[in-house]
JSON list of C-alpha atoms and ligand atoms in Angstrom, two decimals:
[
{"chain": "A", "resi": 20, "resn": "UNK", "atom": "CA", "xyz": [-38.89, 7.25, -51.63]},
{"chain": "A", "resi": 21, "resn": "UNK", "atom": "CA", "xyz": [-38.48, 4.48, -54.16]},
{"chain": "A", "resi": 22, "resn": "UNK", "atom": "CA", "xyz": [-35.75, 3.24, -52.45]},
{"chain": "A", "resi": 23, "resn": "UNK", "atom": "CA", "xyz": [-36.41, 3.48, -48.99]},
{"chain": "A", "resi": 24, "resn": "UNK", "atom": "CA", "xyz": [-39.79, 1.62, -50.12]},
{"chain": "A", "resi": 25, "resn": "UNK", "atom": "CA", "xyz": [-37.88, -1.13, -51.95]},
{"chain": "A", "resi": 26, "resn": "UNK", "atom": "CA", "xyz": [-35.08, -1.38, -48.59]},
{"chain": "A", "resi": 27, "resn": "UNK", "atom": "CA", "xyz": [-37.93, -1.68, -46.32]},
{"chain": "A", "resi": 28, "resn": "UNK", "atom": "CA", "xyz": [-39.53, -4.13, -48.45]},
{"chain": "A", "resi": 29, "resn": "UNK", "atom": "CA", "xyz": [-36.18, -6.25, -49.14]},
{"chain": "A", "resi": 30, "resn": "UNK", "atom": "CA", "xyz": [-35.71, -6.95, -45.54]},
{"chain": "A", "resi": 31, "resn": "UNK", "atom": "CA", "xyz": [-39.15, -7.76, -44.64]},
{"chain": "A", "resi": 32, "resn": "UNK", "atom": "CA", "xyz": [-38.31, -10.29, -47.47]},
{"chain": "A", "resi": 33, "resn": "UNK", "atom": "CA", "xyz": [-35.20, -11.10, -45.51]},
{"chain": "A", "resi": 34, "resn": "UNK", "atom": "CA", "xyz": [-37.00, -11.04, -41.86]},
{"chain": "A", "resi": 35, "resn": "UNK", "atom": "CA", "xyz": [-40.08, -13.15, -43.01]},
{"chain": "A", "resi": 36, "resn": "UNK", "atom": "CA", "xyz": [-37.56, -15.83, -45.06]},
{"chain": "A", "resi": 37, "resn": "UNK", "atom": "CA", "xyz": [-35.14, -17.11, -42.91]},
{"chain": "A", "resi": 38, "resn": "UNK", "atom": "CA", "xyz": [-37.08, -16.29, -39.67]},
{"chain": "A", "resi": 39, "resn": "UNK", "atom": "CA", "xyz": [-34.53, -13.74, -38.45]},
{"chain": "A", "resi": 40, "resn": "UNK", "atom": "CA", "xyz": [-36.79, -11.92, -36.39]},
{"chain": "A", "resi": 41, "resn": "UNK", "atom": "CA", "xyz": [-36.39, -14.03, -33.32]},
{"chain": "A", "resi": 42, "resn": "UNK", "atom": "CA", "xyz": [-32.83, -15.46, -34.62]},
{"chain": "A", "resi": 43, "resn": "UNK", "atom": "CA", "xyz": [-31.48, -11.31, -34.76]},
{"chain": "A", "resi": 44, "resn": "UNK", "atom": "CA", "xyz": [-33.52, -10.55, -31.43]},
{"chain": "A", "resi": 45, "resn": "UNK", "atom": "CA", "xyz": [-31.30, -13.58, -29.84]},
{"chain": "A", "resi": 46, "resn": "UNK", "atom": "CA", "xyz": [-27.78, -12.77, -31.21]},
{"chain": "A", "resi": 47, "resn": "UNK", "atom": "CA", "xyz": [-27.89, -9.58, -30.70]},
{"chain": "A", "resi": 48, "resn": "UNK", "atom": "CA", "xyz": [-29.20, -10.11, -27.08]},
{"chain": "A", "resi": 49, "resn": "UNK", "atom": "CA", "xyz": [-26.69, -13.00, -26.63]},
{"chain": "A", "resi": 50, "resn": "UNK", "atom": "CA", "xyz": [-23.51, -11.84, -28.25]},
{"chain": "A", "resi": 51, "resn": "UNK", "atom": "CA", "xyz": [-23.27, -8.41, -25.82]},
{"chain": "A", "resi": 52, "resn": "UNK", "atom": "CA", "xyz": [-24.65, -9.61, -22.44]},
{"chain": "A", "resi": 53, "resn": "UNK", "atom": "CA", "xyz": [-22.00, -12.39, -22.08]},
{"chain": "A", "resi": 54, "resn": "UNK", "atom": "CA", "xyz": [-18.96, -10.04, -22.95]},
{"chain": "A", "resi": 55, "resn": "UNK", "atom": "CA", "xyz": [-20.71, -7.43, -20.65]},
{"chain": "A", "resi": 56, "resn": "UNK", "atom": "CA", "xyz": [-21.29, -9.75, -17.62]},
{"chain": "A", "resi": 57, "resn": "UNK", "atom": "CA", "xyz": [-17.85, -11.38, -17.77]},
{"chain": "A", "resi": 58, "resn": "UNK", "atom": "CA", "xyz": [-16.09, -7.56, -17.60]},
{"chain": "A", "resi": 59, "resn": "UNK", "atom": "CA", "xyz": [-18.14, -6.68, -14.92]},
{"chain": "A", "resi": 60, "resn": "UNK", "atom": "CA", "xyz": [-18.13, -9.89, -12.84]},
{"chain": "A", "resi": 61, "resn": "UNK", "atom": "CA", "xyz": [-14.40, -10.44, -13.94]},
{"chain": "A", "resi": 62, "resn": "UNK", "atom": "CA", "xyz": [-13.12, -6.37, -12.89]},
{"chain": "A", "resi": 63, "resn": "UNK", "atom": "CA", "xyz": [-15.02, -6.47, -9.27]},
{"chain": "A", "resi": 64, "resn": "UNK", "atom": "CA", "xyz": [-14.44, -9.91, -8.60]},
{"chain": "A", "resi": 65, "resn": "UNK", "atom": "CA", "xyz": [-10.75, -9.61, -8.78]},
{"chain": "A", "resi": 66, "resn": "UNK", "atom": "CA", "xyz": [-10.31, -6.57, -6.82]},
{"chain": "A", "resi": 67, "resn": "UNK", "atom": "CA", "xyz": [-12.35, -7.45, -4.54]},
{"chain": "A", "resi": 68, "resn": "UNK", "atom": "CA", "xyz": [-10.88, -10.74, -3.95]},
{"chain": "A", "resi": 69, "resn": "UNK", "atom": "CA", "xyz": [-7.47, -9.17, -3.63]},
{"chain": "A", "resi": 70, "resn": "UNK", "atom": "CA", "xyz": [-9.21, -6.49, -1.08]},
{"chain": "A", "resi": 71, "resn": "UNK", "atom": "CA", "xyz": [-10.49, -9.14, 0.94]},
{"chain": "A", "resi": 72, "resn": "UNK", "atom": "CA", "xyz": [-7.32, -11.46, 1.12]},
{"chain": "A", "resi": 73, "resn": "UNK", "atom": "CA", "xyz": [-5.47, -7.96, 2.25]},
{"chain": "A", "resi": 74, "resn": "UNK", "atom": "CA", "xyz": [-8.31, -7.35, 4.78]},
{"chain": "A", "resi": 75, "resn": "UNK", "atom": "CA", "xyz": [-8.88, -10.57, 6.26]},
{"chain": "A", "resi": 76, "resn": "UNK", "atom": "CA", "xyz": [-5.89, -10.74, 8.36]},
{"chain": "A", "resi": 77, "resn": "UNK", "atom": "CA", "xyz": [-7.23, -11.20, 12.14]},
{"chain": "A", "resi": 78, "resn": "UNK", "atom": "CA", "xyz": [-4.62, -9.04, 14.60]},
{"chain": "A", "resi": 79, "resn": "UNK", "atom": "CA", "xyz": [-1.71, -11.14, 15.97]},
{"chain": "A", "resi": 80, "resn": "UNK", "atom": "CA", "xyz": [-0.98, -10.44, 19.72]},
{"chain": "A", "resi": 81, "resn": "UNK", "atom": "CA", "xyz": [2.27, -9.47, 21.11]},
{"chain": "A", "resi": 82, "resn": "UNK", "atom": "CA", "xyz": [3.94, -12.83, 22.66]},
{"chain": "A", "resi": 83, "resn": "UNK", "atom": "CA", "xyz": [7.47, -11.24, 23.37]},
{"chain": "A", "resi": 84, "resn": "UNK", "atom": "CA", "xyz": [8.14, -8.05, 24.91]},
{"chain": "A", "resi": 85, "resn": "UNK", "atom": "CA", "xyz": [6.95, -4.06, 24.44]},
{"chain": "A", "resi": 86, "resn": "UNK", "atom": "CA", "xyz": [9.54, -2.00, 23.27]},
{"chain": "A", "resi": 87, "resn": "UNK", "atom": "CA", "xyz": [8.51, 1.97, 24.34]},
{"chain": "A", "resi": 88, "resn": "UNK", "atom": "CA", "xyz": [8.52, 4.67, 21.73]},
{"chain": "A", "resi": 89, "resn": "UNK", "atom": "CA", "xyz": [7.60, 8.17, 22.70]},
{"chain": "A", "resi": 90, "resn": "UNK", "atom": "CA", "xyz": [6.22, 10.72, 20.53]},
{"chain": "A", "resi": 91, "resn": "UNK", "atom": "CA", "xyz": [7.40, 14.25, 21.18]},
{"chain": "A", "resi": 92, "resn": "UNK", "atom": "CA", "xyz": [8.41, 17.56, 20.36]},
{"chain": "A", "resi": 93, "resn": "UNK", "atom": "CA", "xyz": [12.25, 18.20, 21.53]},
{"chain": "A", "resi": 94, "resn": "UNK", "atom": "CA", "xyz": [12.48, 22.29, 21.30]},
{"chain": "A", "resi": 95, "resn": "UNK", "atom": "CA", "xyz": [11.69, 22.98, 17.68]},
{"chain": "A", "resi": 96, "resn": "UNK", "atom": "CA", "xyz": [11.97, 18.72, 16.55]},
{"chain": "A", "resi": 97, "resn": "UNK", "atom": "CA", "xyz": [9.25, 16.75, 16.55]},
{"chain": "A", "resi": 98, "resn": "UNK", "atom": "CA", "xyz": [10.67, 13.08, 16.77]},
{"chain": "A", "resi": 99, "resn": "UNK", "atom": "CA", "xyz": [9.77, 9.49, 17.67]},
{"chain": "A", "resi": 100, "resn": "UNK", "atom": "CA", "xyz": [12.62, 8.67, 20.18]},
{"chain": "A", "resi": 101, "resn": "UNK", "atom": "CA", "xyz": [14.06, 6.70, 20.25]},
{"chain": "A", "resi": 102, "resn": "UNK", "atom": "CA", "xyz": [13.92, 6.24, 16.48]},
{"chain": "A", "resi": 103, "resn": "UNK", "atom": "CA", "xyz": [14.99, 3.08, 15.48]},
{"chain": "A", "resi": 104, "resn": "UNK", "atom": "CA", "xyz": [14.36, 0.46, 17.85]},
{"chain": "A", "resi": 105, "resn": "UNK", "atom": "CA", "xyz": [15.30, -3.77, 16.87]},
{"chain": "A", "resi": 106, "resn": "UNK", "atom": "CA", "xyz": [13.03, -6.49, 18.28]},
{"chain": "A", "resi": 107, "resn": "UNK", "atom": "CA", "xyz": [12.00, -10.19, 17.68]},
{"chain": "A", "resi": 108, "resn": "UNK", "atom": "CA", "xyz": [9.20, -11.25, 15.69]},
{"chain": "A", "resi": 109, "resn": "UNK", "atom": "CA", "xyz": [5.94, -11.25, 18.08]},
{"chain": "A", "resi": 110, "resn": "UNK", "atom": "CA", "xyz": [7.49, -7.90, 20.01]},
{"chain": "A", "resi": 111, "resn": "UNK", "atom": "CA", "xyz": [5.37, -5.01, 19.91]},
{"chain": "A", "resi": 112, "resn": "UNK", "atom": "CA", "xyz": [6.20, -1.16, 19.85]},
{"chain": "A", "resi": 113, "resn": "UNK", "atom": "CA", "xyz": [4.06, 0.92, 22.15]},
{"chain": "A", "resi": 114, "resn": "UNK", "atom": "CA", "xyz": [4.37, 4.61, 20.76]},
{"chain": "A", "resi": 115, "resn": "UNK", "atom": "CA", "xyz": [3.20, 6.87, 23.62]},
{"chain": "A", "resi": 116, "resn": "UNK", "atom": "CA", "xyz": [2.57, 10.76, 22.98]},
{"chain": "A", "resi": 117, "resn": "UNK", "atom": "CA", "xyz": [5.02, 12.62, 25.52]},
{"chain": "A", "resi": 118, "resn": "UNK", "atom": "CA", "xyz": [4.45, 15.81, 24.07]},
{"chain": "A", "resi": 119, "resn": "UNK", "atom": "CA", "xyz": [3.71, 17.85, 20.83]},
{"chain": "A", "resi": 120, "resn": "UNK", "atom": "CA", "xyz": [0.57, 16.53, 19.89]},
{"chain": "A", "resi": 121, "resn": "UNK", "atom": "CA", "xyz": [-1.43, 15.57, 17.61]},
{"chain": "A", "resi": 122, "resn": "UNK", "atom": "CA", "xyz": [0.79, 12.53, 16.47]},
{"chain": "A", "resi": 123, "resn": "UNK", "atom": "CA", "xyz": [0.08, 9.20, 14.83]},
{"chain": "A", "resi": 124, "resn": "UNK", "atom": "CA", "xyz": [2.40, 6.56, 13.28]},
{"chain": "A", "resi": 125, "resn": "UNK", "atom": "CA", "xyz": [1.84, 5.40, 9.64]},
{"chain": "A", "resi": 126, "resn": "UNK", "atom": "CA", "xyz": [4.22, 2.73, 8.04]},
{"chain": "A", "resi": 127, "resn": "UNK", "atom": "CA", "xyz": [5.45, 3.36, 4.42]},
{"chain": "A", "resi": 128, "resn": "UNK", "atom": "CA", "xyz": [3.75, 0.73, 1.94]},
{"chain": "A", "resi": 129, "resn": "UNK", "atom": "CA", "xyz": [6.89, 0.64, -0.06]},
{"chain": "A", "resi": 130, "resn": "UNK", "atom": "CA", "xyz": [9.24, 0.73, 2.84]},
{"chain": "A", "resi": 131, "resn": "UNK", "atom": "CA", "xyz": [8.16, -2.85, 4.38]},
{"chain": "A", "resi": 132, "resn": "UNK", "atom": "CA", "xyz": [8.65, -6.21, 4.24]},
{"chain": "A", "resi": 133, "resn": "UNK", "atom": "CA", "xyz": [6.81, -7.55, 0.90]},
{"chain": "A", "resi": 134, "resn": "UNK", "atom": "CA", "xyz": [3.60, -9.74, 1.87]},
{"chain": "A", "resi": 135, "resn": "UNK", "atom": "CA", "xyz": [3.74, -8.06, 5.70]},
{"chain": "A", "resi": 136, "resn": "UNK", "atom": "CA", "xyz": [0.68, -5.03, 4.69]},
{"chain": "A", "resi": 137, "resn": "UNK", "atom": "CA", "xyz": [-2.06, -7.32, 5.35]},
{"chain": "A", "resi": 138, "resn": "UNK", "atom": "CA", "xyz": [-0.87, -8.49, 8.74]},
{"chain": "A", "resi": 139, "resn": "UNK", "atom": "CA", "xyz": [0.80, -5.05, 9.77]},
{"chain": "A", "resi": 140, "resn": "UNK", "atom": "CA", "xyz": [-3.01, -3.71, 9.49]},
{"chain": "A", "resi": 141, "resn": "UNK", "atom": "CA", "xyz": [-4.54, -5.92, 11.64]},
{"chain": "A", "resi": 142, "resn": "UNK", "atom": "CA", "xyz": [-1.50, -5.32, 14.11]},
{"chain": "A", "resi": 143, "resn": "UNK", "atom": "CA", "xyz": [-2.11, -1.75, 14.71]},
{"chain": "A", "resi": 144, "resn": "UNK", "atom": "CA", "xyz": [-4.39, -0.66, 17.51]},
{"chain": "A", "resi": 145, "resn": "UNK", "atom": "CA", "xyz": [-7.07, 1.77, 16.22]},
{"chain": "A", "resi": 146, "resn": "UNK", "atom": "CA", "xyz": [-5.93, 1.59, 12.57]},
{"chain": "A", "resi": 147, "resn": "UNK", "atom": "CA", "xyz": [-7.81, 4.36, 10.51]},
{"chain": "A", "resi": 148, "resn": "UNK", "atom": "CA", "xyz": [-6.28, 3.98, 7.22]},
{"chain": "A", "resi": 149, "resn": "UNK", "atom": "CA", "xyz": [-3.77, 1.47, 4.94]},
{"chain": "A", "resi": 150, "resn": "UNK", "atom": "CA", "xyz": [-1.42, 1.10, 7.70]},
{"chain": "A", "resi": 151, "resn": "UNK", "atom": "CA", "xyz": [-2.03, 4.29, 9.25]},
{"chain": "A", "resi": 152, "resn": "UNK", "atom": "CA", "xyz": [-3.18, 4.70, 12.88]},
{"chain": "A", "resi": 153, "resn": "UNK", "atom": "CA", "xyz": [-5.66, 7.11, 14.28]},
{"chain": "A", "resi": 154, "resn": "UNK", "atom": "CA", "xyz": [-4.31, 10.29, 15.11]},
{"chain": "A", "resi": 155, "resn": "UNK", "atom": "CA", "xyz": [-3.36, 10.45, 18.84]},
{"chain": "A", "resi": 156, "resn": "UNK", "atom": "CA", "xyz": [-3.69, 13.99, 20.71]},
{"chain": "A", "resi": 157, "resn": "UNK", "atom": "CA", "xyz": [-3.13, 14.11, 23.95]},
{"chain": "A", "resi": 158, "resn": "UNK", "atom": "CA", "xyz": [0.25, 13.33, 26.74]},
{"chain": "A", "resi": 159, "resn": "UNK", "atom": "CA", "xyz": [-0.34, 9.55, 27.86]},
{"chain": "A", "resi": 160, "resn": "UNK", "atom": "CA", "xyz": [-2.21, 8.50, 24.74]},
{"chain": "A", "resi": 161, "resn": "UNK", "atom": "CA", "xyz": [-1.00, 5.37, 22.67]},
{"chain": "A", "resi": 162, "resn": "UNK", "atom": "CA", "xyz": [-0.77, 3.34, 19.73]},
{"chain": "A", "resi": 163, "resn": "UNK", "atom": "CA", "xyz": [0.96, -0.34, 19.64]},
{"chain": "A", "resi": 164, "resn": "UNK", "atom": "CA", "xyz": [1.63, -1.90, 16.75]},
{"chain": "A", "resi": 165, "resn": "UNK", "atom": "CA", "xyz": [2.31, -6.20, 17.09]},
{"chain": "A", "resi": 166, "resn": "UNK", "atom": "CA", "xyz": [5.13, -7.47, 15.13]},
{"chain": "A", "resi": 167, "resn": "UNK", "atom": "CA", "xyz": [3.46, -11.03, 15.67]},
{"chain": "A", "resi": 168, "resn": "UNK", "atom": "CA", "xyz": [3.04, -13.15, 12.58]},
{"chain": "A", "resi": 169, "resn": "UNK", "atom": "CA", "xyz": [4.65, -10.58, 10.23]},
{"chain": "A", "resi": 170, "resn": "UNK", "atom": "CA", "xyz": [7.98, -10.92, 8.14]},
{"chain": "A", "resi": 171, "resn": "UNK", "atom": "CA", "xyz": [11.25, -9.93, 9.42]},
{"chain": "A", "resi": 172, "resn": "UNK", "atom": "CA", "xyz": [12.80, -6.80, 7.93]},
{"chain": "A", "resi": 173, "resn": "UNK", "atom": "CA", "xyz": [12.66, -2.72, 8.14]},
{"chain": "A", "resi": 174, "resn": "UNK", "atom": "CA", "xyz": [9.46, -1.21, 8.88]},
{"chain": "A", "resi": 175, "resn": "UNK", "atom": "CA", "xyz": [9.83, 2.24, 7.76]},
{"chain": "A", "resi": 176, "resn": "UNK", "atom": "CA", "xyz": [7.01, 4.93, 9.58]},
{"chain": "A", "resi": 177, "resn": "UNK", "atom": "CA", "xyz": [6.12, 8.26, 9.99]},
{"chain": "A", "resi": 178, "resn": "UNK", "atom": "CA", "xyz": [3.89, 10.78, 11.82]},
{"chain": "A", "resi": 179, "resn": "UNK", "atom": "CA", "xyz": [1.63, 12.04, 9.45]},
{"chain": "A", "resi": 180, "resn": "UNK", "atom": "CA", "xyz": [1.48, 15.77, 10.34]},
{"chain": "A", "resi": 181, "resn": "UNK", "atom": "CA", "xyz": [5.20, 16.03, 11.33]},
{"chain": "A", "resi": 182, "resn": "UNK", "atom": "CA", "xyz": [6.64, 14.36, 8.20]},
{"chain": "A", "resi": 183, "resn": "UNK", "atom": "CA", "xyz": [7.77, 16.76, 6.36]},
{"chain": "A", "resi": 184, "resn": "UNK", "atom": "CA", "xyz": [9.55, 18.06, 9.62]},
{"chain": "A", "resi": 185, "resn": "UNK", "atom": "CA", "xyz": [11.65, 14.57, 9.72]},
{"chain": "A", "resi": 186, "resn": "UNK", "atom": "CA", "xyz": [9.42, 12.79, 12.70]},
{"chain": "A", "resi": 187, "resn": "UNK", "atom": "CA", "xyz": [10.11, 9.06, 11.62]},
{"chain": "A", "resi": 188, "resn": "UNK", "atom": "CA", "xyz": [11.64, 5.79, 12.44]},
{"chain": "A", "resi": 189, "resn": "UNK", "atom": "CA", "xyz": [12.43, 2.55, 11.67]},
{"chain": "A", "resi": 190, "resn": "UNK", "atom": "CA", "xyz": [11.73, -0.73, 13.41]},
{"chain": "A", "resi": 191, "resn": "UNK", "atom": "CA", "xyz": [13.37, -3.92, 12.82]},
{"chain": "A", "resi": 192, "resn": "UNK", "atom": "CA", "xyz": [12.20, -6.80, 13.38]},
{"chain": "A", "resi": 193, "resn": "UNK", "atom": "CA", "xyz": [14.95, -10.23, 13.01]},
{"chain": "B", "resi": 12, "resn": "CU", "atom": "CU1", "xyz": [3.94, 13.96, 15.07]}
]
């Protein structure tokens, strides 16, 4: 009791001689609130930047031709035929449901073109997800993708619910 008296009175002492009161209240105040705001503003800012770059990409139209790709089920195969197809830059794919249903076509981040995501997005007709189209369900339904304004190079894609049974393709674009 002696002591906690004599520790309380000590840094009234201390408070009341140097004015610390208001000098403690500011530090303290000062020295976390900078370090807090720059994390925060710093962490969002930067990802969100890099989100918007990647989602401002307006869609491209197809100047060149329309290559055809149907989606189908062949006996027991589901399969995008034909498979690989080769066009020009600002050709578009139209991939039509024939049969086999539902089907979409979603391109492999790591299996295009570096710097083409952004573009490839905006490219696909009723994109749903990162470079993923909505799912398509019935004969005569369509997705096309434009190849306008997008690097040359593989473009490696899949059907979502038939990939593990092999239904993919390739499209190149020179
Ligand atoms: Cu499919």
């Amino acid at each position: 009791m002696r002591f906690y008296a004599f520790a309380f009175a000590a840094s009234a002492l201390v408070l009341g001689a140097c004015g610390g009161g208001d000098k403690k209240a500011a530090d303290s105040a000062a020295a976390p609130a900078p370090d807090t705001t720059a994390a925060a503003a710093t962490t969002p800012a930067a990802g969100g930047a890099t989100t918007t770059a990647a989602g401002t990409a307006t869609a491209a139209p197809i100047t060149g031709k329309t290559v055809e790709v149907k989606m189908l089920m062949d006996g027991s195969t589901y399969k995008f035929d034909p498979a690989n197809v080769t066009i020009a830059k600002g050709d578009g794919v139209k991939f039509v449901l024939v049969s086999g249903g539902p089907h979409n076509v979603a391109f492999d981040p790591a299996g295009i073109p570096a710097g083409s995501n952004a573009q490839l997005n905006a490219n696909i007709s009723e994109v749903q997800a990162d470079l993923t189209s909505a799912m398509k369900m019935a004969p005569g339904e369509s997705i096309t993708v434009s190849f306008a304004n997008v690097p040359a190079g593989q473009y490696n894609y899949h059907c979502v619910p038939h990939l593990a049974m092999g239904m993919k393709g390739v499209v190149t674009v020179q």
